[in-house]
Each structure stands twice: as C-alpha cells, then as structure tokens.
mmCIF file of C-alpha atoms in Angstrom:
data_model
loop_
_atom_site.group_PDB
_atom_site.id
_atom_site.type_symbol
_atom_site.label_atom_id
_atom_site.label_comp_id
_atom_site.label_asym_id
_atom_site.label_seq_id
_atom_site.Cartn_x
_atom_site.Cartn_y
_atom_site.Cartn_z
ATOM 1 C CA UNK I 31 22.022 109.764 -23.392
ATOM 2 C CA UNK I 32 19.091 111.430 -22.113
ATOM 3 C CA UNK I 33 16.139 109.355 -21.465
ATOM 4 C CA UNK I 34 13.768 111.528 -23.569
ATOM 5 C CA UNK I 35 15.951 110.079 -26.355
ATOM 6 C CA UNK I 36 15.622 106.774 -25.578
ATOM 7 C CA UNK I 37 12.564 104.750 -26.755
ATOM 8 C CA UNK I 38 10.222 103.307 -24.855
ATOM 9 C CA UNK I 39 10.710 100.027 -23.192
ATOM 10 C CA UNK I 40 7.581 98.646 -24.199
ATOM 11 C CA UNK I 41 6.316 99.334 -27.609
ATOM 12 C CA UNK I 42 2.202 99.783 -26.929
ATOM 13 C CA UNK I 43 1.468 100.857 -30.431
ATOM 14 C CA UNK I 44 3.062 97.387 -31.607
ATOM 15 C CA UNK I 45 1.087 95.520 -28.459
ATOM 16 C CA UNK I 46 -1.772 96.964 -29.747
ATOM 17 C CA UNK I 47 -1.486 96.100 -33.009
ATOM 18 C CA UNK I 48 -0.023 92.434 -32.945
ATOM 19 C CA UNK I 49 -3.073 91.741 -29.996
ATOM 20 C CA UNK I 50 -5.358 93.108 -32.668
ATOM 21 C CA UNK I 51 -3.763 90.999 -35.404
ATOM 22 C CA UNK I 52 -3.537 87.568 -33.378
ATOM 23 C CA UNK I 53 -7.412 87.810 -31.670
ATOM 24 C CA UNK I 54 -9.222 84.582 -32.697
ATOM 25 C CA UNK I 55 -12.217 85.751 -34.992
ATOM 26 C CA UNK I 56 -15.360 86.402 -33.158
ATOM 27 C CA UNK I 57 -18.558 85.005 -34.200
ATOM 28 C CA UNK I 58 -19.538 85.296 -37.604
ATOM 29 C CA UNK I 59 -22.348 88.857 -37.778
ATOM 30 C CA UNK I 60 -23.518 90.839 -40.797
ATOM 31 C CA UNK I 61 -22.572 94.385 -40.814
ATOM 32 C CA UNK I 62 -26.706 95.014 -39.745
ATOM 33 C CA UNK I 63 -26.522 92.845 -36.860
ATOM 34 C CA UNK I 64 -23.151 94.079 -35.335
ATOM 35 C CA UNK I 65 -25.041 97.547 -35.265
ATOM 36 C CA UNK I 66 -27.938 96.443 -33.564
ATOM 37 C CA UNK I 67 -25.623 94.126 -31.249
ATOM 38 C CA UNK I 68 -23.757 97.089 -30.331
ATOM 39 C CA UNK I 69 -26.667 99.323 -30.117
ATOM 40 C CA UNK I 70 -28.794 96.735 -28.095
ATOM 41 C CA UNK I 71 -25.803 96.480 -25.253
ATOM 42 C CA UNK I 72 -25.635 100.114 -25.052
ATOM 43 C CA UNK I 73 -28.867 100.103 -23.963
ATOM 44 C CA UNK I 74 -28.694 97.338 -21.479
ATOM 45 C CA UNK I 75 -25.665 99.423 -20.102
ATOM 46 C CA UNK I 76 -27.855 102.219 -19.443
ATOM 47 C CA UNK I 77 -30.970 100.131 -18.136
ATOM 48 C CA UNK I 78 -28.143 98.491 -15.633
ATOM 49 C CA UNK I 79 -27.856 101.646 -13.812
ATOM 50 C CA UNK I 80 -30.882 102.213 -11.860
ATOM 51 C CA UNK I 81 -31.109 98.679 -10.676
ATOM 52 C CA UNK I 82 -27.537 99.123 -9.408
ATOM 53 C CA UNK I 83 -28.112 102.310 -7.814
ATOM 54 C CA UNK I 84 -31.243 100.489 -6.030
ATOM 55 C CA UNK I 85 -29.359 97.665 -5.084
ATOM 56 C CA UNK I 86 -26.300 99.645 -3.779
ATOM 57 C CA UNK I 87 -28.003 102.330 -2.884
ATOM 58 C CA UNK I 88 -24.942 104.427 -4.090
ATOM 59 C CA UNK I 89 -25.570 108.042 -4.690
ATOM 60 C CA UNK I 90 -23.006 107.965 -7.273
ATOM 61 C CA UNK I 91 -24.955 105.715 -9.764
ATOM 62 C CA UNK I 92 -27.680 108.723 -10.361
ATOM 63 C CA UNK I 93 -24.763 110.146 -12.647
ATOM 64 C CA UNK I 94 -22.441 108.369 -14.096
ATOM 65 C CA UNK I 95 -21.415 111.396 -16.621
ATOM 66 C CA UNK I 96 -17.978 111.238 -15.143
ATOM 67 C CA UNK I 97 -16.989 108.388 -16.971
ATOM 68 C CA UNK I 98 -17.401 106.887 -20.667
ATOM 69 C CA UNK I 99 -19.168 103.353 -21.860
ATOM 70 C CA UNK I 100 -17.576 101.899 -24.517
ATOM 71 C CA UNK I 101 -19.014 99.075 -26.906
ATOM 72 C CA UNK I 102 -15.943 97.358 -28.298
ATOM 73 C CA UNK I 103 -14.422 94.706 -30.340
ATOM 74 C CA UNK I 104 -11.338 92.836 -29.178
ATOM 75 C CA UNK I 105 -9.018 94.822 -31.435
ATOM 76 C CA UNK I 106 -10.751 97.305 -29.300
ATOM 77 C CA UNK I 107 -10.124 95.796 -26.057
ATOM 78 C CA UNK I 108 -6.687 95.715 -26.402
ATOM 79 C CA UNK I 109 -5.587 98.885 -27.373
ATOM 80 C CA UNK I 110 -7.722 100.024 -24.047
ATOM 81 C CA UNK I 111 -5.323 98.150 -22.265
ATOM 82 C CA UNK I 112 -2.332 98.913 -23.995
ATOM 83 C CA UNK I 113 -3.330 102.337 -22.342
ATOM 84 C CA UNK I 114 -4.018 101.107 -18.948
ATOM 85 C CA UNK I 115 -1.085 99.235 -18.669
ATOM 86 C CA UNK I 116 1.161 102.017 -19.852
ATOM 87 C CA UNK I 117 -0.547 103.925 -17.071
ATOM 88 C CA UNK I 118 -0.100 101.716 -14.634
ATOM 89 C CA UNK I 119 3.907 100.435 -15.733
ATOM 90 C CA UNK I 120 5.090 104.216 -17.070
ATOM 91 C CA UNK I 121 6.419 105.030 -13.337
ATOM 92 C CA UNK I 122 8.271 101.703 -13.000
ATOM 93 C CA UNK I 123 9.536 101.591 -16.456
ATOM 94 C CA UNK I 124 10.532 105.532 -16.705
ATOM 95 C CA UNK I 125 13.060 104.489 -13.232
ATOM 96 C CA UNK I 126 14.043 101.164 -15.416
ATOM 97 C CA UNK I 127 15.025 103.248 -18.268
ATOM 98 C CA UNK I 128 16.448 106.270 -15.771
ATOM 99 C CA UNK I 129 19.153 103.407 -14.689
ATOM 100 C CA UNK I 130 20.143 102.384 -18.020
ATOM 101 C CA UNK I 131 19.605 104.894 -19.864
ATOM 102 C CA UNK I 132 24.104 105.031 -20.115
ATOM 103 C CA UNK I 133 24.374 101.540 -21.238
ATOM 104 C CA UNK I 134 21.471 101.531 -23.222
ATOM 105 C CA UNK I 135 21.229 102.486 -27.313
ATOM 106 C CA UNK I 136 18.616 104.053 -29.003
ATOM 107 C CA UNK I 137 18.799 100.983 -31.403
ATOM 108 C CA UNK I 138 18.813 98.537 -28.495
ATOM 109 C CA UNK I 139 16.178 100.068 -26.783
ATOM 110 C CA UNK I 140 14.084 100.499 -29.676
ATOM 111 C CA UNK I 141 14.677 96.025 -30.268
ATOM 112 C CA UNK I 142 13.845 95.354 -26.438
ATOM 113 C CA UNK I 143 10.383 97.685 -27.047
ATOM 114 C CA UNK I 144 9.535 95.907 -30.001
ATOM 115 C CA UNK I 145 10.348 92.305 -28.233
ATOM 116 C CA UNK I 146 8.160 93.677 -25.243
ATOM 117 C CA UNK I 147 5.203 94.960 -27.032
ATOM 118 C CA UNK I 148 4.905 91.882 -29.124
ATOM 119 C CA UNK I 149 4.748 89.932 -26.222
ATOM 120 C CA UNK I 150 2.242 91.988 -24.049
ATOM 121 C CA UNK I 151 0.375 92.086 -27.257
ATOM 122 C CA UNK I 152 -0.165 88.117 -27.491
ATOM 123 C CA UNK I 153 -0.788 87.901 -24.219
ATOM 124 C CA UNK I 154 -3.705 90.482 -24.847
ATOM 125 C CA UNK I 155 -4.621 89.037 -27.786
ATOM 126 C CA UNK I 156 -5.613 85.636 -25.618
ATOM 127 C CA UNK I 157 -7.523 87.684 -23.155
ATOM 128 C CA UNK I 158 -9.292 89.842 -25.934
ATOM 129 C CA UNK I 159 -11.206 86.604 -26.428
ATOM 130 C CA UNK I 160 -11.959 85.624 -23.031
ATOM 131 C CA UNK I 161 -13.375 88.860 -21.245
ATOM 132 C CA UNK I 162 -17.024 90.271 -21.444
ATOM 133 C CA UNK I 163 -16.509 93.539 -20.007
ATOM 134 C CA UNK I 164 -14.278 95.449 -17.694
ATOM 135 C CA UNK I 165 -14.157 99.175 -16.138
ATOM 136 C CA UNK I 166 -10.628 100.385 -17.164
ATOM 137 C CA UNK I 167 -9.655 103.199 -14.133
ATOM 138 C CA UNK I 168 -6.233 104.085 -15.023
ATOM 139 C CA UNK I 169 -5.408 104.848 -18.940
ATOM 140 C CA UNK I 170 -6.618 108.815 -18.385
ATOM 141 C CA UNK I 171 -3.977 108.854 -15.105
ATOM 142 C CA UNK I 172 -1.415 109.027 -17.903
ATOM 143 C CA UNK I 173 -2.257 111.877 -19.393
ATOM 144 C CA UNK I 174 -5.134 113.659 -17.380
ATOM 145 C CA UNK I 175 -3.619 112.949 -14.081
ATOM 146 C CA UNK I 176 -5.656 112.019 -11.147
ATOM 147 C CA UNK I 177 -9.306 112.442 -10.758
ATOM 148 C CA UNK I 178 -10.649 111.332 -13.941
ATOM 149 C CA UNK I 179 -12.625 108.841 -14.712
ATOM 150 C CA UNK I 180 -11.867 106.096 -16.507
ATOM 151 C CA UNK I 181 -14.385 103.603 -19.138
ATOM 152 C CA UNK I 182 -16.200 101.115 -18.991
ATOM 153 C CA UNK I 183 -15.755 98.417 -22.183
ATOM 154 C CA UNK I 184 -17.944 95.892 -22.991
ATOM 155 C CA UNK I 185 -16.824 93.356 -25.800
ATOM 156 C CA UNK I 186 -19.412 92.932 -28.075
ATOM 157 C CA UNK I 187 -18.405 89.732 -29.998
ATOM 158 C CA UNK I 188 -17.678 87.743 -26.829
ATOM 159 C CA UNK I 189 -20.465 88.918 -24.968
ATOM 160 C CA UNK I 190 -22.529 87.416 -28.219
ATOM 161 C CA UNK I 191 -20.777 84.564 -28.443
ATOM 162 C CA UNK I 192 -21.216 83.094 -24.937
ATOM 163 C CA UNK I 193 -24.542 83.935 -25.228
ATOM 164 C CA UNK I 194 -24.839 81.500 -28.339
ATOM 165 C CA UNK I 195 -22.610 79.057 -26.809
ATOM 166 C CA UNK I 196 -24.709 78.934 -23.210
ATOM 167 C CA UNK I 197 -28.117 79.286 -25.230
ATOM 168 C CA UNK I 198 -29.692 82.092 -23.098
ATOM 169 C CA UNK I 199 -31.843 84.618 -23.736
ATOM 170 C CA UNK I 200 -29.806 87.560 -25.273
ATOM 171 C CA UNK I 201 -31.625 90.404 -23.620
ATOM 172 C CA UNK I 202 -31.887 88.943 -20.351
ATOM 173 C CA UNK I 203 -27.734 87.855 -20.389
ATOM 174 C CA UNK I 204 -26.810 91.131 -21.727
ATOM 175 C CA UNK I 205 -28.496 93.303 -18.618
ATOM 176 C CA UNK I 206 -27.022 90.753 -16.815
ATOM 177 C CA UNK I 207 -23.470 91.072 -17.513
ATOM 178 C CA UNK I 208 -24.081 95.126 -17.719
ATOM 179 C CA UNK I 209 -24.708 95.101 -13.988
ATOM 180 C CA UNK I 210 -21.891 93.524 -13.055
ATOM 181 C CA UNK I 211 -19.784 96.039 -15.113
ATOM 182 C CA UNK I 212 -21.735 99.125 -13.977
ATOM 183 C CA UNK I 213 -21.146 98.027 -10.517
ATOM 184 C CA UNK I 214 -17.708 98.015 -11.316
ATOM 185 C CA UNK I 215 -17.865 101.752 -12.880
ATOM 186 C CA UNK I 216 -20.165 102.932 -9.875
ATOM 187 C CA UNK I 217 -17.462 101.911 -7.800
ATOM 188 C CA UNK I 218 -15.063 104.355 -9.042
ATOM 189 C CA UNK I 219 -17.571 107.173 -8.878
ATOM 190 C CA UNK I 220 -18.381 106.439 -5.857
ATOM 191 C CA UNK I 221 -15.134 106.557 -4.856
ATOM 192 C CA UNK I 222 -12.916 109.312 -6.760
ATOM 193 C CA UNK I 223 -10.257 108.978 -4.947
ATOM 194 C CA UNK I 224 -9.689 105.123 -5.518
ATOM 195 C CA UNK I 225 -7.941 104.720 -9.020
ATOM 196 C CA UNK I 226 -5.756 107.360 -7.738
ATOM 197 C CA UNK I 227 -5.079 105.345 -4.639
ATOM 198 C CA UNK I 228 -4.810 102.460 -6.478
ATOM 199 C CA UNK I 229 -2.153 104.217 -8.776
ATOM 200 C CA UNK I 230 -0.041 104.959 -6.166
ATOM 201 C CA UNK I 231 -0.088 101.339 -4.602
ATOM 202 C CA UNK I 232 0.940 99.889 -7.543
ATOM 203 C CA UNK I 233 3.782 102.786 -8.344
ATOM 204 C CA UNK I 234 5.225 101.615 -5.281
ATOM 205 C CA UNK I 235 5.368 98.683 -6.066
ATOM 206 C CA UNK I 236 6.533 98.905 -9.170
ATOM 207 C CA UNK I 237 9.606 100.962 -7.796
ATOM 208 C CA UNK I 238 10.342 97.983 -5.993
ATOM 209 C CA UNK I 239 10.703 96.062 -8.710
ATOM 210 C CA UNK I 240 12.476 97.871 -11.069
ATOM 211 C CA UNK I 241 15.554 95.730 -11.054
ATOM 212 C CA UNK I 242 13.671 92.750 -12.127
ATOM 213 C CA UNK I 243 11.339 94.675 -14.693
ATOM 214 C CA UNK I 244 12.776 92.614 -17.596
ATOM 215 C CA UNK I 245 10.988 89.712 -15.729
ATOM 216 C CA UNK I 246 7.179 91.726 -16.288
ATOM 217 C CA UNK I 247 6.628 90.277 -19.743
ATOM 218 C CA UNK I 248 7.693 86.706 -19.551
ATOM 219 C CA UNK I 249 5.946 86.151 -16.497
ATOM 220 C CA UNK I 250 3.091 87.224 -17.633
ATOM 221 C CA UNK I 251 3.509 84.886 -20.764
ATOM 222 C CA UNK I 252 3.532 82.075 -17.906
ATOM 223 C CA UNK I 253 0.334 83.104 -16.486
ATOM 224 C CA UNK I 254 -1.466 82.834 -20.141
ATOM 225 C CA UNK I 255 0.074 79.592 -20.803
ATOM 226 C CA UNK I 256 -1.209 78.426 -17.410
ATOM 227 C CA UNK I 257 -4.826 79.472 -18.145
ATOM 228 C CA UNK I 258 -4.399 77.528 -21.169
ATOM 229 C CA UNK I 259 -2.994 74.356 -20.033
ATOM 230 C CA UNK I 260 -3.714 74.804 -16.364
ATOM 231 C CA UNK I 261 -6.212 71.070 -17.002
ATOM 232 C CA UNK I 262 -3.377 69.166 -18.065
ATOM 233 C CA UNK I 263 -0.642 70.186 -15.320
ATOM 234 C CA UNK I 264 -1.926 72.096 -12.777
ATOM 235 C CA UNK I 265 1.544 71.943 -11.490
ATOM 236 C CA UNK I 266 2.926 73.688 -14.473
ATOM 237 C CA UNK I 267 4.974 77.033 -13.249
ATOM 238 C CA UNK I 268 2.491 80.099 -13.167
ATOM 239 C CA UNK I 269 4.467 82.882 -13.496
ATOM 240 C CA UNK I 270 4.017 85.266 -10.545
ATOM 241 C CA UNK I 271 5.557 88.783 -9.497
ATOM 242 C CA UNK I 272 5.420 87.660 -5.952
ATOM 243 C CA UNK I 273 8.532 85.809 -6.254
ATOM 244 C CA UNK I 274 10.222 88.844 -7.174
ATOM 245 C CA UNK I 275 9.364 90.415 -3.757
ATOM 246 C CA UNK I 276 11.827 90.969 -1.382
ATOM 247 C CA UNK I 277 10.970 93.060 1.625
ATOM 248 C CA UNK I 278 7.832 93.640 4.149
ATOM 249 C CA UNK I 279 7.036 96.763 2.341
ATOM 250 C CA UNK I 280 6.136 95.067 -1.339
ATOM 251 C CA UNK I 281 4.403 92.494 0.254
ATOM 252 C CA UNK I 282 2.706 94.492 2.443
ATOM 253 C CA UNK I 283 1.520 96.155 -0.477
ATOM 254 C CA UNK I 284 0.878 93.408 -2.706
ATOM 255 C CA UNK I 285 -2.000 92.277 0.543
ATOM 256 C CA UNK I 286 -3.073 95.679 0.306
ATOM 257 C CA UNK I 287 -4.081 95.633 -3.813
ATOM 258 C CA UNK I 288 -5.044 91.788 -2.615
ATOM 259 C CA UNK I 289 -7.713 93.106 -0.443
ATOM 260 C CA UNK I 290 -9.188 95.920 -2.825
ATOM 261 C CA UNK I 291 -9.600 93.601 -5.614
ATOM 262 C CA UNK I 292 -11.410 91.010 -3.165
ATOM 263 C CA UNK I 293 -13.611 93.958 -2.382
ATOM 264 C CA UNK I 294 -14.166 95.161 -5.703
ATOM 265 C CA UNK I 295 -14.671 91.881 -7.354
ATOM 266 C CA UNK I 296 -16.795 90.671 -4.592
ATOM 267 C CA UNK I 297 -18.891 93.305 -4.253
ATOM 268 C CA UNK I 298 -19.945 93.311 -8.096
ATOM 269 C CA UNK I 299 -20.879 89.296 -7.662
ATOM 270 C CA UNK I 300 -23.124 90.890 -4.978
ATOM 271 C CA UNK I 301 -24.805 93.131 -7.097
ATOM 272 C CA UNK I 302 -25.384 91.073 -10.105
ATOM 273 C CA UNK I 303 -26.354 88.125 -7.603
ATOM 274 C CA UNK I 304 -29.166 90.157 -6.368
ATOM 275 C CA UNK I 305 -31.195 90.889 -9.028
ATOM 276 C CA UNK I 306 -34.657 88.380 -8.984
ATOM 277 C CA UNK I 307 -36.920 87.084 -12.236
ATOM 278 C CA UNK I 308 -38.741 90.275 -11.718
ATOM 279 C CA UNK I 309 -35.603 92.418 -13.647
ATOM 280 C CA UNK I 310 -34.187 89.320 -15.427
ATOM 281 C CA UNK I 311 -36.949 86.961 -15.908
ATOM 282 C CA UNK I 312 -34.182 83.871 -16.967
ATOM 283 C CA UNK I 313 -31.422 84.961 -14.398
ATOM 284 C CA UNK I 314 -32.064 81.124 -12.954
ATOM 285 C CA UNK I 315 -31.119 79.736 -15.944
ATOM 286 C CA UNK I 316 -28.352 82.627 -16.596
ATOM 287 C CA UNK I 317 -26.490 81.456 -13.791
ATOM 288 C CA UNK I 318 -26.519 77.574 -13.439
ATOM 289 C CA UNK I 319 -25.355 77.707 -17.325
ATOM 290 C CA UNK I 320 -22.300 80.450 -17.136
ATOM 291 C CA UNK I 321 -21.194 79.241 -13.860
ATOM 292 C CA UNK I 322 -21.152 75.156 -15.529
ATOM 293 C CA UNK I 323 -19.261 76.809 -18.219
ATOM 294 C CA UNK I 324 -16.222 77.235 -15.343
ATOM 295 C CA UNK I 325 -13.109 77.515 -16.587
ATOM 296 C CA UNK I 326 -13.414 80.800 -18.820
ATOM 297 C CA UNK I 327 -15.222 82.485 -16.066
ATOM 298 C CA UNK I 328 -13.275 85.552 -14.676
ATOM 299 C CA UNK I 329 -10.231 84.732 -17.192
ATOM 300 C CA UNK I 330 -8.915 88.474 -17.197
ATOM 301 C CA UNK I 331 -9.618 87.435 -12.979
ATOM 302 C CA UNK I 332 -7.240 84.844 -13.060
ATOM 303 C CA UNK I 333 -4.710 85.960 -15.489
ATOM 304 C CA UNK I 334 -3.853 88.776 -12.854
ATOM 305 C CA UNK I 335 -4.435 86.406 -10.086
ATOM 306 C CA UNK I 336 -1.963 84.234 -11.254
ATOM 307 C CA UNK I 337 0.658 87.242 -12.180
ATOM 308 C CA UNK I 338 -0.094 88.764 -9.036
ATOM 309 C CA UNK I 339 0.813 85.371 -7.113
ATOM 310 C CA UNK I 340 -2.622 85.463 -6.153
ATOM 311 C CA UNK I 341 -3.469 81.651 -6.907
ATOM 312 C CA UNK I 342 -3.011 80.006 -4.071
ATOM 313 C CA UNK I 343 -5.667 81.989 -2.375
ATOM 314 C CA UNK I 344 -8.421 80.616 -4.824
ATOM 315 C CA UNK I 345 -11.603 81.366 -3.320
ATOM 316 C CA UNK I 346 -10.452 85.254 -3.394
ATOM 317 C CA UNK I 347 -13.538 86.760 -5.112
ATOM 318 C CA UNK I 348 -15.803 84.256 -3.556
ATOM 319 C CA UNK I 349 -14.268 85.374 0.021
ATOM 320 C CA UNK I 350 -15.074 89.520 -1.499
ATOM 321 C CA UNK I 351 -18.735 88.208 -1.927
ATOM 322 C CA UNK I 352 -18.603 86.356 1.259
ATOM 323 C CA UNK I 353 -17.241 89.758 3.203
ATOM 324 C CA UNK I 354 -19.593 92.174 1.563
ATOM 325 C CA UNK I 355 -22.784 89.558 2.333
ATOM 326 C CA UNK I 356 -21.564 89.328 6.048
ATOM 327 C CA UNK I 357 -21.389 93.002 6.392
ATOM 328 C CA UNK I 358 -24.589 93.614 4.504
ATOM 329 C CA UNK I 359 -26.451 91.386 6.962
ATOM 330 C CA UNK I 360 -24.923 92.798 9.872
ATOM 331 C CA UNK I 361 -25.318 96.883 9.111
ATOM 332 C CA UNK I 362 -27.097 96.968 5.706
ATOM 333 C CA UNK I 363 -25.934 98.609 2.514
ATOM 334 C CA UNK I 364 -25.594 101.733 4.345
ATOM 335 C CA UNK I 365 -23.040 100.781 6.881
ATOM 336 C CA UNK I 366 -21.316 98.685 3.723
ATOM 337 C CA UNK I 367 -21.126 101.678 1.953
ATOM 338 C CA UNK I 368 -18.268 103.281 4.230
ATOM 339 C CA UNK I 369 -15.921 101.682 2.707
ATOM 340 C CA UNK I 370 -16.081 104.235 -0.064
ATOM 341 C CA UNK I 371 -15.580 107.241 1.635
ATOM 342 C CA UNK I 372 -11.840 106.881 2.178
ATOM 343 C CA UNK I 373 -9.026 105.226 1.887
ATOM 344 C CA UNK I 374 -8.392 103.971 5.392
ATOM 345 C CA UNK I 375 -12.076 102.360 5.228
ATOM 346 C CA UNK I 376 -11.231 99.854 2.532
ATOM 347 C CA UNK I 377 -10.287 96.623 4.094
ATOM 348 C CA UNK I 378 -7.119 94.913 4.589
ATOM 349 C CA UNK I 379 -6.828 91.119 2.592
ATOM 350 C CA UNK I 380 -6.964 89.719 6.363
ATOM 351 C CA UNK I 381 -10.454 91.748 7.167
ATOM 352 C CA UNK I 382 -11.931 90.440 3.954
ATOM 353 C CA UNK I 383 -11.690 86.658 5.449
ATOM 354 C CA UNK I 384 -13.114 88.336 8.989
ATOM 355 C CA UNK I 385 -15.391 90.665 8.231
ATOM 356 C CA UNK I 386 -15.766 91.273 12.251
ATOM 357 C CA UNK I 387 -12.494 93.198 12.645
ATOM 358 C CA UNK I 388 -13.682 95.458 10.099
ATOM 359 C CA UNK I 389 -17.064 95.844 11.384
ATOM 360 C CA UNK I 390 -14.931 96.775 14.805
ATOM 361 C CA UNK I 391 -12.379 98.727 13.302
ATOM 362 C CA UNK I 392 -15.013 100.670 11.630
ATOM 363 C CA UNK I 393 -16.872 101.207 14.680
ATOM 364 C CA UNK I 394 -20.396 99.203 13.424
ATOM 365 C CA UNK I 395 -19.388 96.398 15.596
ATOM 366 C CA UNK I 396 -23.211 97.380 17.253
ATOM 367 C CA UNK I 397 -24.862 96.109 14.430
ATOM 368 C CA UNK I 398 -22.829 92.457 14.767
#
C-alpha cells in the first residue's frame, strides 16, 4: 500500500472541529460589542508596534507586512493550531506512516486518525480557553515552505474575559497583552531564518521518535490533566516526551529548543515589563492583579513545558527574562540584539542560566 493511500495519522479537520465543539463558552457579548471588541484589539495590535520597536530597538518592527494579525475566537484558535501542529508533526508522522504503511489498512488508519484528532482536539479545546494570544511560526512551513511568515492570534473572548475577571482597565490591558505578542511576532521578523531553524530542530527530533509516536497524543492528554489537577497532586504523572529520549543527540536537541524558548519567552516579559504609566497609565495595577491570578498565567507555557519534560526547570521563562536583563545591562539592546542575526548566536539552555559565557562566546565580554 502506498502511503499516499493511506490516511492521515492524525485527523486535523476532526481536531479542529471537536476543539471547536468542546471550548467552554466565552463571555456572554452582543453581536455590536464583539465587533468593536475585535476592532478595538486590532488597534491596540497596531499601537503595540512602535513602542516595541523603541524598546527593542529592532529594525524589523518598522514593517511587520511579512506576517498576518489575526483577531480570533477559540474555535479560531484551534484550527490555527491544528495547522501548526501538522506543520510541525507532518515529518515525524509521514516516517511513522512510511514504516507501517504494509501492516497498516486504509480502514485502520482512517480509526487511529479519527482516535488521534479527537484527542489533540480536547486537548486544544482546554487551551482555547486559557491563552490570550500567541505568534504561530510554523503552519505556512507546510505548504509555503521556509521563509514565510507566520500570524499572530489574539483571542478575543479570553482576552475580554480576564479583563472582567481582574477588573482592569480594558484599553490599558489590551495594549498590554499586544506588546507582549508583537514582541513575539517581531522576533520572527527579525529573525527569518528562525522558524525555519526551529523546524528543523524539532524534525529531528521528531525522527527520533518515530517509534514511540503513538505515545504523542496520550502524553499530551497527561500534561492537560496535570494543568488541571496539578493543586491537588502535584505528584500526579505529567506526561513528558523526554522519557521517550534515548540518545545524546535528542537530548541534545531537546536543550537546544529548551534554550530558544527561554530566550523567546524571556525576552517578550522584557518588553512588556518595560513599558512605564506614561504608555499604560494602569500597568501597576495590570501587573500585581494578572500575576495574583497565577495559575492560568502562561497555560499554553506550561502545557508544552510539561510535554516537553520541561517542568522540573520551573523558573525557565523567569531565567529568559533574567538572561536578556543581564545582557541588556552589560552591552545594551544593541549588543542583545545579536542574537538575531544567526543561528549560532542564539544561546544554549546552559548560557541562558550564565549569561557571561555568552557575553564571552559572543565576543562582548568588554562590556561585562
């Protein structure tokens, strides 16, 4: 049987749809004010950018035409990620499916799809509710190949909701949340090469771990049902790909994606961090209420964390904000900035905990 006759092993249409059908309702809006919810965050998107590109000083955020921004619901949400996901796991899968493709039926394979897409489509459907925004690099790798951009999304019902819940001021939260999601986006422009780079990483790793693929889905089930119940048994099993890893190669590579999503995550807490009263006259208030609200924070953060076997390092994005600050102080935004010019300038998971050896490596060890 050739595998262009065999079905996928993941049915995304059907994850897609059953996230879509299994989101909790948002908050309660009239037709009127989901327009001018959606139109209103739009234009907090677009304000975001010039106070990123002055606090990054990132040529890259002077036009961000490269790239789309996307006001969505969390029906919306999903099916982004349906697409990233089948962007990211096509490569892995397509080998998966190359080795059974003799044993395998269409009818089976069509039954294991559906099982799979139902279940990457409740674990969306949880995370649909949690996250306020996100820049999505990798759904146009799967049909556009490499150097496109990708989109950022911004999910207007939750993004309204926790501003009802935290009792803030709606225009100030919403610019707030925008620049930590533009930073995200201005990363990528600034930086063409890294989705791409990132792509390949996690092909390679996915390769390695073809023989446990059937393993993906219910580990990532785990990781939701930790984030749920992760107050009553913080002992419960997590569900991580790390145990699957074998060799020095995966993990090597696993530290590697470690370290770029410190960077990334960190470097975004940076930016939205730095703005004063001056662009968001209640960011005080902003921040001592979402960061007491605690255990939602960063959800879509943690749920990879804790796939990723990341959660024992729990202070990851904390240490990406700590790196970026050190380096900051020690060469400016300037000397920061290097780290986007190639791939060999992004730092290893060990540099982000000693931001020296970078500095060093990099050859700024004059400004320490």
């Amino acid at each position: 049987m050739s595998s262009q006759s065999t079905p996928a092993l993941i049915d995304w249409n059907l994850a897609a749809a059953t996230a879509a059908r299994l989101a909790p309702a948002g908050p309660r809006l009239r037709p009127a004010e989901i327009a001018a919810a959606v139109e209103d965050i739009r234009a907090k998107a677009d304000a975001s950018v010039e106070h990123v590109h002055r606090i990054t000083g990132l040529e890259a955020a002077r036009d961000l035409r490269d790239s789309q921004v996307l006001v969505v619901d969390r029906a919306g949400w999903s099916k982004a990620n349906t697409q990233g996901f089948a962007a990211m796991m096509t490569p892995a899968l397509h080998a998966f499916r190359e080795r059974l493709a003799k044993d395998m039926t269409p009818g089976g394979a069509k039954v294991g799809g559906a099982i799979t897409g139902a279940q990457m489509g409740s674990v969306l459907a949880f995370l649909s509710s949690k996250v306020l925004g996100q820049y999505e690099p990798f759904s146009t790798h799967l049909n556009q190949g490499e150097g496109q951009a990708g989109r950022l999304l911004l999910v207007a019902p939750n993004i309204v909701e926790i501003e009802r819940q935290l009792g803030v001021d709606p225009d100030d939260f919403r610019l707030w949340v925008c620049l930590h999601e533009q930073t995200h986006r201005v990363q990528f422009a600034a930086a063409p090469w890294l989705a791409g780079f990132m792509m390949e990483q996690i092909g390679q790793l996915g390769g390695s771990l073809v023989d446990n693929a059937g393993s993906f889905l219910e580990r990532a089930s785990r990781a939701v049902v930790s984030l749920k119940e992760e107050r009553q048994d913080p002992d419960a099993p997590k569900g991580s790909i790390t145990d699957l890893l074998q060799g020095p190669e995966e993990k090597a590579i696993m530290s590697r994606l470690t370290g770029i999503m410190s960077l990334l995550e960190g470097h975004a807490n940076v930016v939205m961090d730095a703005v004063d009263a001056d662009v968001v006259p209640s960011v005080r208030t902003i921040r001592q209420r979402f960061s007491a609200r605690g255990k939602d924070r960063g959800v879509v953060e943690k749920f990879f964390r804790r796939l990723l076997g990341l959660d024992a390092k729990m202070r990851q994005y904390t240490d990406g904000a700590c790196f970026v600050r050190a380096v900051v102080d020690r060469v400016g935004m300037e000397g920061f900035n290097k780290v986007w010019e190639r791939p060999e300038n992004l730092p290893s998971e060990a540099e982000i905990h000693d931001a020296d050896t970078w500095l060093v490596r990099m050859g700024l060890a004059g400004g320490v």
